[in-house]
mmCIF file of C-alpha atoms in Angstrom:
data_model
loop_
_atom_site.group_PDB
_atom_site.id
_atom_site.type_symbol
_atom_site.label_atom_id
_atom_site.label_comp_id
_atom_site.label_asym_id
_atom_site.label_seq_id
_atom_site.Cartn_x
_atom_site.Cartn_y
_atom_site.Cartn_z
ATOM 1 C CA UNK A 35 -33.816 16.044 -39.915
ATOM 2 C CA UNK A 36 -32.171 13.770 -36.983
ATOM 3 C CA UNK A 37 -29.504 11.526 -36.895
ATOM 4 C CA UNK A 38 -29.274 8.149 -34.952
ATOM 5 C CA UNK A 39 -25.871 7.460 -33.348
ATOM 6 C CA UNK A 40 -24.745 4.341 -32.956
ATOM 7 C CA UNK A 41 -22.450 3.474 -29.675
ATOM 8 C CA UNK A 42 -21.004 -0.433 -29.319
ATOM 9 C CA UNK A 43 -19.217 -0.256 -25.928
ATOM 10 C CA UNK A 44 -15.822 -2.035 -26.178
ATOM 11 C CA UNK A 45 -15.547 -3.173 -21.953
ATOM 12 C CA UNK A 46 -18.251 -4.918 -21.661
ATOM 13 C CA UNK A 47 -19.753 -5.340 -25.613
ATOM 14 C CA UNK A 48 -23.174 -3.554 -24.785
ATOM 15 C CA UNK A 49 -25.057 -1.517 -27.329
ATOM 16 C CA UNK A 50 -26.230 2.268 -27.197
ATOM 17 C CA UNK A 51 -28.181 4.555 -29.392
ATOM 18 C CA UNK A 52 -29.240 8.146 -28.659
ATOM 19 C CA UNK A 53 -30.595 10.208 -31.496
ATOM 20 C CA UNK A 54 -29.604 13.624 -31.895
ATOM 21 C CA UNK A 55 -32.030 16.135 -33.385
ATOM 22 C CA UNK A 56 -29.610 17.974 -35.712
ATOM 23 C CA UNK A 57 -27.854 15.974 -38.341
ATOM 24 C CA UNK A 58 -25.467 19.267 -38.577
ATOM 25 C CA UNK A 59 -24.758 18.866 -34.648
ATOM 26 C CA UNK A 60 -24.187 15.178 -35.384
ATOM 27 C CA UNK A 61 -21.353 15.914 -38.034
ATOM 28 C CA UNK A 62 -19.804 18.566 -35.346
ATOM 29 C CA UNK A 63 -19.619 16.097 -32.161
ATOM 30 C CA UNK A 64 -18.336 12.979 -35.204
ATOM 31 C CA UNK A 65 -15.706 15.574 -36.543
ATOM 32 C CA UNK A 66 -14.539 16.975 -32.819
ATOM 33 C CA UNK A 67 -14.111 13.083 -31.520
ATOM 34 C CA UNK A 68 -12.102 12.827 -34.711
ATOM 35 C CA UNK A 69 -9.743 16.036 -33.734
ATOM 36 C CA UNK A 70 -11.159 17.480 -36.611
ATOM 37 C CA UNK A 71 -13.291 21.571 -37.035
ATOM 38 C CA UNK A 72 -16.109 21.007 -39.267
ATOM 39 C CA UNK A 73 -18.240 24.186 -39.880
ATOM 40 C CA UNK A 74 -20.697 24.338 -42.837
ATOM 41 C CA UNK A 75 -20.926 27.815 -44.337
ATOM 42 C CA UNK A 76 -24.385 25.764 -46.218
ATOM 43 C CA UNK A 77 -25.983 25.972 -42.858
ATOM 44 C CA UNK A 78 -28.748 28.111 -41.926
ATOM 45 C CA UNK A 79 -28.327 30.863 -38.927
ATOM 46 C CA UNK A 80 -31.446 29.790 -37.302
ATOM 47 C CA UNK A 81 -30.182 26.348 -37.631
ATOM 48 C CA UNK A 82 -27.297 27.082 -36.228
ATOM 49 C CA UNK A 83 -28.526 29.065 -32.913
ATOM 50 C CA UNK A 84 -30.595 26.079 -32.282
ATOM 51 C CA UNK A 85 -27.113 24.010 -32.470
ATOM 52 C CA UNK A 86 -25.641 26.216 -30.555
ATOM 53 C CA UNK A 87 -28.092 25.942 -27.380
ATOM 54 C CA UNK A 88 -27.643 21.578 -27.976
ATOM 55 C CA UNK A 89 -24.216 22.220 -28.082
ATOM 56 C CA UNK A 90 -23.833 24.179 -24.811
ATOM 57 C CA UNK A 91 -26.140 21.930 -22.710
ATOM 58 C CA UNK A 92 -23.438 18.554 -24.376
ATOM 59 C CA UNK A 93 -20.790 21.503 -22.935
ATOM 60 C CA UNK A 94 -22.327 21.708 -19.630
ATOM 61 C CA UNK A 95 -22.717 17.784 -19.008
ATOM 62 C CA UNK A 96 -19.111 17.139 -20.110
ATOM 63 C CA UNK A 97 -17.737 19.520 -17.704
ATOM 64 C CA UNK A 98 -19.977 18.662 -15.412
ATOM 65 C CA UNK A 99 -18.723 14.852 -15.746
ATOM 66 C CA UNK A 100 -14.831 16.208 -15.911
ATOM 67 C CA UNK A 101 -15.133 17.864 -12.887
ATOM 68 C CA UNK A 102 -16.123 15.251 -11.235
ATOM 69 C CA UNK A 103 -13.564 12.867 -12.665
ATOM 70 C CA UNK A 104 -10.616 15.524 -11.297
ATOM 71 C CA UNK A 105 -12.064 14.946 -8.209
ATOM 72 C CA UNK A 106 -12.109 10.821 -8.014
ATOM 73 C CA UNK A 107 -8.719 11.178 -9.823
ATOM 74 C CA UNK A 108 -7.412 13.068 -6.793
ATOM 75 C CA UNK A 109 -9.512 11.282 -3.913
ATOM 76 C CA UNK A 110 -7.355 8.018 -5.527
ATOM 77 C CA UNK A 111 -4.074 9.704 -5.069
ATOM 78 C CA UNK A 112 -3.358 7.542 -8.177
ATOM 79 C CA UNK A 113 -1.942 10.467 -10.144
ATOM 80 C CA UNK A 114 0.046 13.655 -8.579
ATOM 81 C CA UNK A 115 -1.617 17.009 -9.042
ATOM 82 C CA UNK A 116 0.635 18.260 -11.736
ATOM 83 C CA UNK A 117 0.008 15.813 -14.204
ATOM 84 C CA UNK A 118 -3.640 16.025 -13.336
ATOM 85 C CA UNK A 119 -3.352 19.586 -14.077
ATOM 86 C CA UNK A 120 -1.754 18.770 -17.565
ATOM 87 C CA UNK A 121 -4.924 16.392 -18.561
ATOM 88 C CA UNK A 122 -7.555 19.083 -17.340
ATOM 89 C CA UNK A 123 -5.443 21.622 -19.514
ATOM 90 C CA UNK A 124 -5.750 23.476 -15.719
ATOM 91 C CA UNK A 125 -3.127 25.944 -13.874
ATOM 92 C CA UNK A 126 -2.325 25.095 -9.722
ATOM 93 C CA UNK A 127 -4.831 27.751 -8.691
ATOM 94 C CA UNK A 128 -7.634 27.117 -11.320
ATOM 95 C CA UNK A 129 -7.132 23.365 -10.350
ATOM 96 C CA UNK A 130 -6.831 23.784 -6.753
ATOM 97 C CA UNK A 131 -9.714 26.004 -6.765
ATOM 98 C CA UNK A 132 -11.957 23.148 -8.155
ATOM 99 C CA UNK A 133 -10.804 20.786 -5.824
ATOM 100 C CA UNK A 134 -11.692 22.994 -2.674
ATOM 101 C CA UNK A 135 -15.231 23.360 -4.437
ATOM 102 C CA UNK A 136 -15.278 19.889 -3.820
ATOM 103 C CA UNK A 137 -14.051 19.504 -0.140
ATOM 104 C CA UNK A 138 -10.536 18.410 -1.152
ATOM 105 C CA UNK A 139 -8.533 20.375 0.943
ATOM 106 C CA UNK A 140 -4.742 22.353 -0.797
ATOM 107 C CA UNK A 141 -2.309 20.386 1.509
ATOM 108 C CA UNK A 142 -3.436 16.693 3.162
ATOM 109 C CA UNK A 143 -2.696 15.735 6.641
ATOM 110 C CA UNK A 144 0.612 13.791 7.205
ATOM 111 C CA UNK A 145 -1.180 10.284 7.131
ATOM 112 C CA UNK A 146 -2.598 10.917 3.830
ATOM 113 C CA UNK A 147 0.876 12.391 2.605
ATOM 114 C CA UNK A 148 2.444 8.774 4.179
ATOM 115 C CA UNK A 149 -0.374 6.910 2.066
ATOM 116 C CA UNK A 150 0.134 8.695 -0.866
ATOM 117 C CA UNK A 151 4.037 8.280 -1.046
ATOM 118 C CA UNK A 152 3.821 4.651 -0.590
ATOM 119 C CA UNK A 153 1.798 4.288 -3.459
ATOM 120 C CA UNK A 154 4.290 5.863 -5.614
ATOM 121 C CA UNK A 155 6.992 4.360 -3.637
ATOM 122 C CA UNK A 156 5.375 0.687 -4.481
ATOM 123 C CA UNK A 157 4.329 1.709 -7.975
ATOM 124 C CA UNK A 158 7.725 3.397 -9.296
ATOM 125 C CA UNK A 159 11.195 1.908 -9.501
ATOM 126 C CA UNK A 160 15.145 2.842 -7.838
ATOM 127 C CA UNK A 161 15.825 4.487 -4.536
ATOM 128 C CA UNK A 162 14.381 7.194 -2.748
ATOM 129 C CA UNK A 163 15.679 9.992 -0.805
ATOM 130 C CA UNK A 164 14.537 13.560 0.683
ATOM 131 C CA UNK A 165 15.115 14.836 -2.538
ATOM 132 C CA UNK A 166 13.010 13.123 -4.523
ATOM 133 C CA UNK A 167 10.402 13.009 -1.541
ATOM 134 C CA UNK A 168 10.364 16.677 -2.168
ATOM 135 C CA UNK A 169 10.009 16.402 -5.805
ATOM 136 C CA UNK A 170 7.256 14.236 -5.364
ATOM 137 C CA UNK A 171 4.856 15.860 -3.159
ATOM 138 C CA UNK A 172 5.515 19.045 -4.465
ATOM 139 C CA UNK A 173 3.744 17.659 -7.218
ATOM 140 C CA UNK A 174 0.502 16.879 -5.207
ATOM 141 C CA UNK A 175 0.965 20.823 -4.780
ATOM 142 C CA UNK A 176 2.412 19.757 -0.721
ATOM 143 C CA UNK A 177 4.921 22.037 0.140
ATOM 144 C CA UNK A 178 7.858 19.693 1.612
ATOM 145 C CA UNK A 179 11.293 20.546 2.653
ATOM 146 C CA UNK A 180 13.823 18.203 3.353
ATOM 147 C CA UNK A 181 13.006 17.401 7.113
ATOM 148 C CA UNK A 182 9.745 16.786 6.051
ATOM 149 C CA UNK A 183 10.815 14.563 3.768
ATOM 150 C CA UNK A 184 13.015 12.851 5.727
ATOM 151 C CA UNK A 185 10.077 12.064 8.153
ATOM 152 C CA UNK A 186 7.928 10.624 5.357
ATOM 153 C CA UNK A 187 11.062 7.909 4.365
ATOM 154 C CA UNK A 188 11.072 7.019 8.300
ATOM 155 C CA UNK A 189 7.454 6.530 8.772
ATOM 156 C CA UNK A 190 7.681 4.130 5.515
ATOM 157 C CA UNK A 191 10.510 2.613 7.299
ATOM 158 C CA UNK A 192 8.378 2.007 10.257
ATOM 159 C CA UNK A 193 5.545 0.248 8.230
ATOM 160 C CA UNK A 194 8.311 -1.443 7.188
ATOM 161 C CA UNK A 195 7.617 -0.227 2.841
ATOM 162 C CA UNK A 196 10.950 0.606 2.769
ATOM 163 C CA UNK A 197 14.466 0.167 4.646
ATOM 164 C CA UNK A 198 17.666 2.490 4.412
ATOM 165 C CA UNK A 199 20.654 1.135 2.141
ATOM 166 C CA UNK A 200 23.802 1.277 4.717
ATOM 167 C CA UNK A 201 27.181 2.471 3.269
ATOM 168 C CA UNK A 202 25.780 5.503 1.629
ATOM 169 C CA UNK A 203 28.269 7.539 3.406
ATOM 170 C CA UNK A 204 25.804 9.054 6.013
ATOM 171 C CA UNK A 205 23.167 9.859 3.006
ATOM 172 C CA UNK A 206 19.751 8.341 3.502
ATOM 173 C CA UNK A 207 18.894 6.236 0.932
ATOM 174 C CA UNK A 208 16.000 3.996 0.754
ATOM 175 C CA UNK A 209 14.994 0.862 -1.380
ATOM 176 C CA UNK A 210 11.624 -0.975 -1.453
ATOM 177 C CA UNK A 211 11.852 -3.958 1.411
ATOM 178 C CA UNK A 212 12.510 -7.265 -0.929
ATOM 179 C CA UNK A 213 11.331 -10.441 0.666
ATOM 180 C CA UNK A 214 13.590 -12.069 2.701
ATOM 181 C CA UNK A 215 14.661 -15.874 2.957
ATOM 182 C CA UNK A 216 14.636 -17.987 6.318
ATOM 183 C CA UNK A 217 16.319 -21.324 6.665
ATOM 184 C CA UNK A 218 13.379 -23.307 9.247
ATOM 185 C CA UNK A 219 14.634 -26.504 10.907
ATOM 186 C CA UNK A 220 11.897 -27.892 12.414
ATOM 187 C CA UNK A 221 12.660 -29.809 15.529
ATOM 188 C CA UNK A 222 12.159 -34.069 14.657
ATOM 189 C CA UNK A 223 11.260 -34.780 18.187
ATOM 190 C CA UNK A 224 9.321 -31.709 19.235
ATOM 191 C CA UNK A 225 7.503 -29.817 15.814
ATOM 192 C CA UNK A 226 4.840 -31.767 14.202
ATOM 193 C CA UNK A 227 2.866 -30.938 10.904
ATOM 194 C CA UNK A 228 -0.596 -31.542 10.863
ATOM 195 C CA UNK A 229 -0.905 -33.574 13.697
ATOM 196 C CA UNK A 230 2.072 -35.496 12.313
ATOM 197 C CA UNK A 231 6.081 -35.965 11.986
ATOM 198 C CA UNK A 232 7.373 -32.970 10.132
ATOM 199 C CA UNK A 233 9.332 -35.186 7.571
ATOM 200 C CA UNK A 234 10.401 -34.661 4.224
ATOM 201 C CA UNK A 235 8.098 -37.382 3.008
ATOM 202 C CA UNK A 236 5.539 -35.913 5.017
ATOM 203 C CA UNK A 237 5.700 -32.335 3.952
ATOM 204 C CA UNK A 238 5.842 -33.015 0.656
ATOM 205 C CA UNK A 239 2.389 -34.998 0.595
ATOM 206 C CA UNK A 240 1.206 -31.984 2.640
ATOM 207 C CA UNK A 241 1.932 -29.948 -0.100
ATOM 208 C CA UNK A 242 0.544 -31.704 -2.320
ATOM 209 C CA UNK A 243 -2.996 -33.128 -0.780
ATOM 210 C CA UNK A 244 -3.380 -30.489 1.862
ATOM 211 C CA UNK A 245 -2.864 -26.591 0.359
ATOM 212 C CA UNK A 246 -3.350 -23.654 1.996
ATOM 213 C CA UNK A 247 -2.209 -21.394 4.918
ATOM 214 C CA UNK A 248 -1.111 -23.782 8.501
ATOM 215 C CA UNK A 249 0.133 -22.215 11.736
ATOM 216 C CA UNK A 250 3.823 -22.948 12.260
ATOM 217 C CA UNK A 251 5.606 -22.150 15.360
ATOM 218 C CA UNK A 252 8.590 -20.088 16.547
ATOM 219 C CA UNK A 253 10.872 -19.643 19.553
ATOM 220 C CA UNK A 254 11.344 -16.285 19.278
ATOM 221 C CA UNK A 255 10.052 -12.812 17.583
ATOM 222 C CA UNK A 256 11.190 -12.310 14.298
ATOM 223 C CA UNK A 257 10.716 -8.609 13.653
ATOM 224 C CA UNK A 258 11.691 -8.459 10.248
ATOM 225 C CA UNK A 259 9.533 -11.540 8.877
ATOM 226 C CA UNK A 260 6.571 -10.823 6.942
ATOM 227 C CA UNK A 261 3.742 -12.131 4.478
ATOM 228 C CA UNK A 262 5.793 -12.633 1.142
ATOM 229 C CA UNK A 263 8.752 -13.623 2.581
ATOM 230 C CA UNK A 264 10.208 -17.170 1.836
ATOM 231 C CA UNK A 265 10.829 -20.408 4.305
ATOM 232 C CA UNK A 266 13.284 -22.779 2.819
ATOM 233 C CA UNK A 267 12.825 -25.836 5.292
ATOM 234 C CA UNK A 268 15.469 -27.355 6.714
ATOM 235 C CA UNK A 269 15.245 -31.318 8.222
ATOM 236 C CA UNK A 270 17.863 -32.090 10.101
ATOM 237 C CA UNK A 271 19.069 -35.401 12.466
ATOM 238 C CA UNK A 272 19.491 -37.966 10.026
ATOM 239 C CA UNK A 273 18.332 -36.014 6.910
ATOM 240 C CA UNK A 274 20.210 -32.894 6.805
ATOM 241 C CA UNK A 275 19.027 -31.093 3.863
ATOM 242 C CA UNK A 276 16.530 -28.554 2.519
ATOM 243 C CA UNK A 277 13.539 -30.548 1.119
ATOM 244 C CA UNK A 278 10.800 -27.743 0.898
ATOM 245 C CA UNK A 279 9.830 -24.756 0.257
ATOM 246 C CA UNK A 280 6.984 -22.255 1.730
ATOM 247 C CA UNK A 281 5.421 -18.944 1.286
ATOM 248 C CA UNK A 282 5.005 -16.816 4.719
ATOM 249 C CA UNK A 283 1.535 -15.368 5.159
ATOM 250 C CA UNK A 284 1.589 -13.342 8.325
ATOM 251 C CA UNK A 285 3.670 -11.577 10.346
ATOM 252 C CA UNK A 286 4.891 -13.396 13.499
ATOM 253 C CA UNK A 287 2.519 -13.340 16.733
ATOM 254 C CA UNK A 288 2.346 -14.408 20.491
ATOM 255 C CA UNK A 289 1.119 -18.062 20.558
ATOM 256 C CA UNK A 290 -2.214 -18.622 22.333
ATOM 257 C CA UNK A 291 -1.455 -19.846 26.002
ATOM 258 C CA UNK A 292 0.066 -23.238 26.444
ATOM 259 C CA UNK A 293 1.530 -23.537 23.165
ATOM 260 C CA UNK A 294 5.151 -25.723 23.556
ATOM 261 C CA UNK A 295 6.818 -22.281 21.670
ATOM 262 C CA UNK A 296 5.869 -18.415 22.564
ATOM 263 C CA UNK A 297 5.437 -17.689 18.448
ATOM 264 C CA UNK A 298 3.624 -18.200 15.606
ATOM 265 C CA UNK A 299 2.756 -17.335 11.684
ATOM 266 C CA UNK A 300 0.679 -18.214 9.022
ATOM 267 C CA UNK A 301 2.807 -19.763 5.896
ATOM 268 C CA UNK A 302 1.753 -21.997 2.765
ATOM 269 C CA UNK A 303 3.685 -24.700 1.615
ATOM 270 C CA UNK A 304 4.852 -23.905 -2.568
ATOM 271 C CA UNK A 305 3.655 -27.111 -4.229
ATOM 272 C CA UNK A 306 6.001 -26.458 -7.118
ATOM 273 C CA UNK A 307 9.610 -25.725 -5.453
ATOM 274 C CA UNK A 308 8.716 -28.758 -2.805
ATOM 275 C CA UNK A 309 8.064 -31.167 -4.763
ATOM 276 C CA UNK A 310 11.862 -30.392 -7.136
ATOM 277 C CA UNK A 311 13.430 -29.888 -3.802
ATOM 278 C CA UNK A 312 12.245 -33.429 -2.647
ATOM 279 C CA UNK A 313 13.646 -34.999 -5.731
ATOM 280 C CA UNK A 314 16.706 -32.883 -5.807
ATOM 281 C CA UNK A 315 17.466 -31.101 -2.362
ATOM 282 C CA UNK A 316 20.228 -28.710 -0.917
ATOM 283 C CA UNK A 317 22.217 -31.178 1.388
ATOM 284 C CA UNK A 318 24.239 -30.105 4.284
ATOM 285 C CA UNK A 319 27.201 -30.108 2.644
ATOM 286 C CA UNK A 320 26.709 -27.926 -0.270
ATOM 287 C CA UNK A 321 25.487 -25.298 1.977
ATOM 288 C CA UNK A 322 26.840 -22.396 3.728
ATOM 289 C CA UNK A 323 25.535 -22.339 6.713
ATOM 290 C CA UNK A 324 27.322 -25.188 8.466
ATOM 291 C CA UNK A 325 25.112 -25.175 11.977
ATOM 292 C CA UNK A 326 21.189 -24.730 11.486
ATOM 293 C CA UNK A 327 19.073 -24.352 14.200
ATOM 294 C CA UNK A 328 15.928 -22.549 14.355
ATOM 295 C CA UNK A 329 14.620 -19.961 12.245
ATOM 296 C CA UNK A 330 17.262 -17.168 10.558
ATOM 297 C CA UNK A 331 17.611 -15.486 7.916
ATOM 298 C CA UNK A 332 19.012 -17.717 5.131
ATOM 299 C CA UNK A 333 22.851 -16.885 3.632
ATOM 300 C CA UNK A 334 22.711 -16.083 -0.054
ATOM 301 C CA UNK A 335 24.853 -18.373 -1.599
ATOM 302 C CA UNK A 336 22.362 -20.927 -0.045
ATOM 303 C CA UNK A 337 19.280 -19.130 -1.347
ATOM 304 C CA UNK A 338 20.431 -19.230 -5.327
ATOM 305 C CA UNK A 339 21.500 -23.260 -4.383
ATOM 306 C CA UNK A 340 18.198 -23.436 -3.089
ATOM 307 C CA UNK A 341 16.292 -21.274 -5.764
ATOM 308 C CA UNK A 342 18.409 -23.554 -8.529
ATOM 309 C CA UNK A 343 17.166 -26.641 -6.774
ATOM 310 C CA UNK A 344 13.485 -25.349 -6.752
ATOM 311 C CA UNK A 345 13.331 -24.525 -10.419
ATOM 312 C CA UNK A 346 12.809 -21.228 -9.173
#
């Protein structure tokens, strides 16, 4: 006899059926996807040699299909080598061994260690320092000591992924870079939006009739700006207030020749927070900063005004 199996596919609702030539073999594969050991003593020997050779060729194609699935796992870097030991029920050497099969070599180069750390470093929460560095790529089965480690944090640091805490009394400590807040004050008489005045009035129908990333300028190189960071804008002459809000989407960059300032980035006016701040904005004498000019970064008792103001 044979049985028909039935497969309905839950990710994308398609429909499978494979029929299997042993209705005993069919009750074995049903009771092991079940965690259950099913074994009839009503069964024939000769019917069970015959379920033994289908049952070593399904053997063969499932470890055949895990072995390949270690590999991806570990070409992702999504999942340190210990714990991908743990799911393939596999020692360091029986695992590494596999993996070499494969091309994937016992310890990566230092640009694939840096890649793999930031992942967890993005992915996991609290501070990191050499000790956990250690911790963690010893997992990946990377041998690391603590000057290696210390390296890793600094090249982070440098593509700026994470930045040391100060007053940790000479202990490095890192933290995830948060995005920062800058206080903009577009110049009245100089900085125009669009082809137009950059006022309040005028921003705010920006945001709302013309989305999406603009150039705006800069007088100088702000190293520490990035995409993600906030731009709380600040009019000033007769105004004085913040009336808008934007989204940065680059870094800062040399301005093409002939532009009236040397810098430039890409930002986004927030629909949302400029349109409360127009109807309810931060005026200059709530705030803390007293004198803005330029582009800096914004003081925090203005950013939670500001953030209040937004709805944010």
């Amino acid at each position: 006899m044979v049985t028909r199996v039935d497969f309905n596919f839950g990710d994308d609702g398609s429909q499978e059926s494979v029929v299997v030539s042993s209705d005993q073999l069919a009750r074995v594969v049903s009771a092991v996807l079940q965690d259950k050991v099913l074994l009839s003593e009503r069964t024939a020997p000769h019917d069970l040699w015959r379920d033994i050779a289908a049952v070593t060729r399904l053997l063969e194609g499932l470890a055949d299909w895990r072995e390949r699935a270690i590999v991806a796992v570990d070409e992702s870097g999504a999942v340190d080598r210990s714990s991908l030991g743990v799911a393939a029920s596999m020692g360091a050497a029986k695992l590494y061994d596999l993996l070499e099969r494969h091309g994937r070599p016992r310890n990566q180069t230092r640009l694939t260690q840096v890649e793999v750390l930031e992942n967890r470093v993005t992915s996991e929460e609290g501070e990191w320092d050499p000790a956990r560095v250690v911790a963690t790529m010893n997992s990946y089965g990377w041998e690391t000591d603590d000057r290696r480690a210390r390296a890793l944090l600094r090249a982070l640091t440098d593509h700026e992924v994470l930045e040391k805490i100060p007053n940790r009394g000479g202990r490095a400590v890192y933290q995830l870079v948060s995005p920062r807040d800058w206080l903009y004050c577009p110049d009245p008489e100089r900085d125009t939006m669009e082809n137009g005045p950059s006022t309040p009035a005028r921003v705010a129908r920006l945001a709302r009739e013309d989305p999406g990333s603009t150039e705006w300028w800069l007088g100088k190189p702000l190293k520490r700006m990035r995409e993600g960071d906030r731009l709380w804008i600040y009019f000033g002459g007769g105004e004085g207030k913040i009336a808008a809000m934007a989204r940065v989407k680059s870094s800062p960059r040399p301005a093409p020749i002939g532009s009236h300032k040397p810098y430039e980035f890409d930002a986004e006016l927030d629909l949302k927070a400029t349109t409360a701040l127009s109807k309810s904005p931060v005026r200059l004498e709530e705030m803390d900063q007293k004198h803005p000019q330029a582009c800096g970064e914004m003081r925090a008792a203005d950013v939670k005004l500001a953030e209040a103001r937004a709805n944010l």
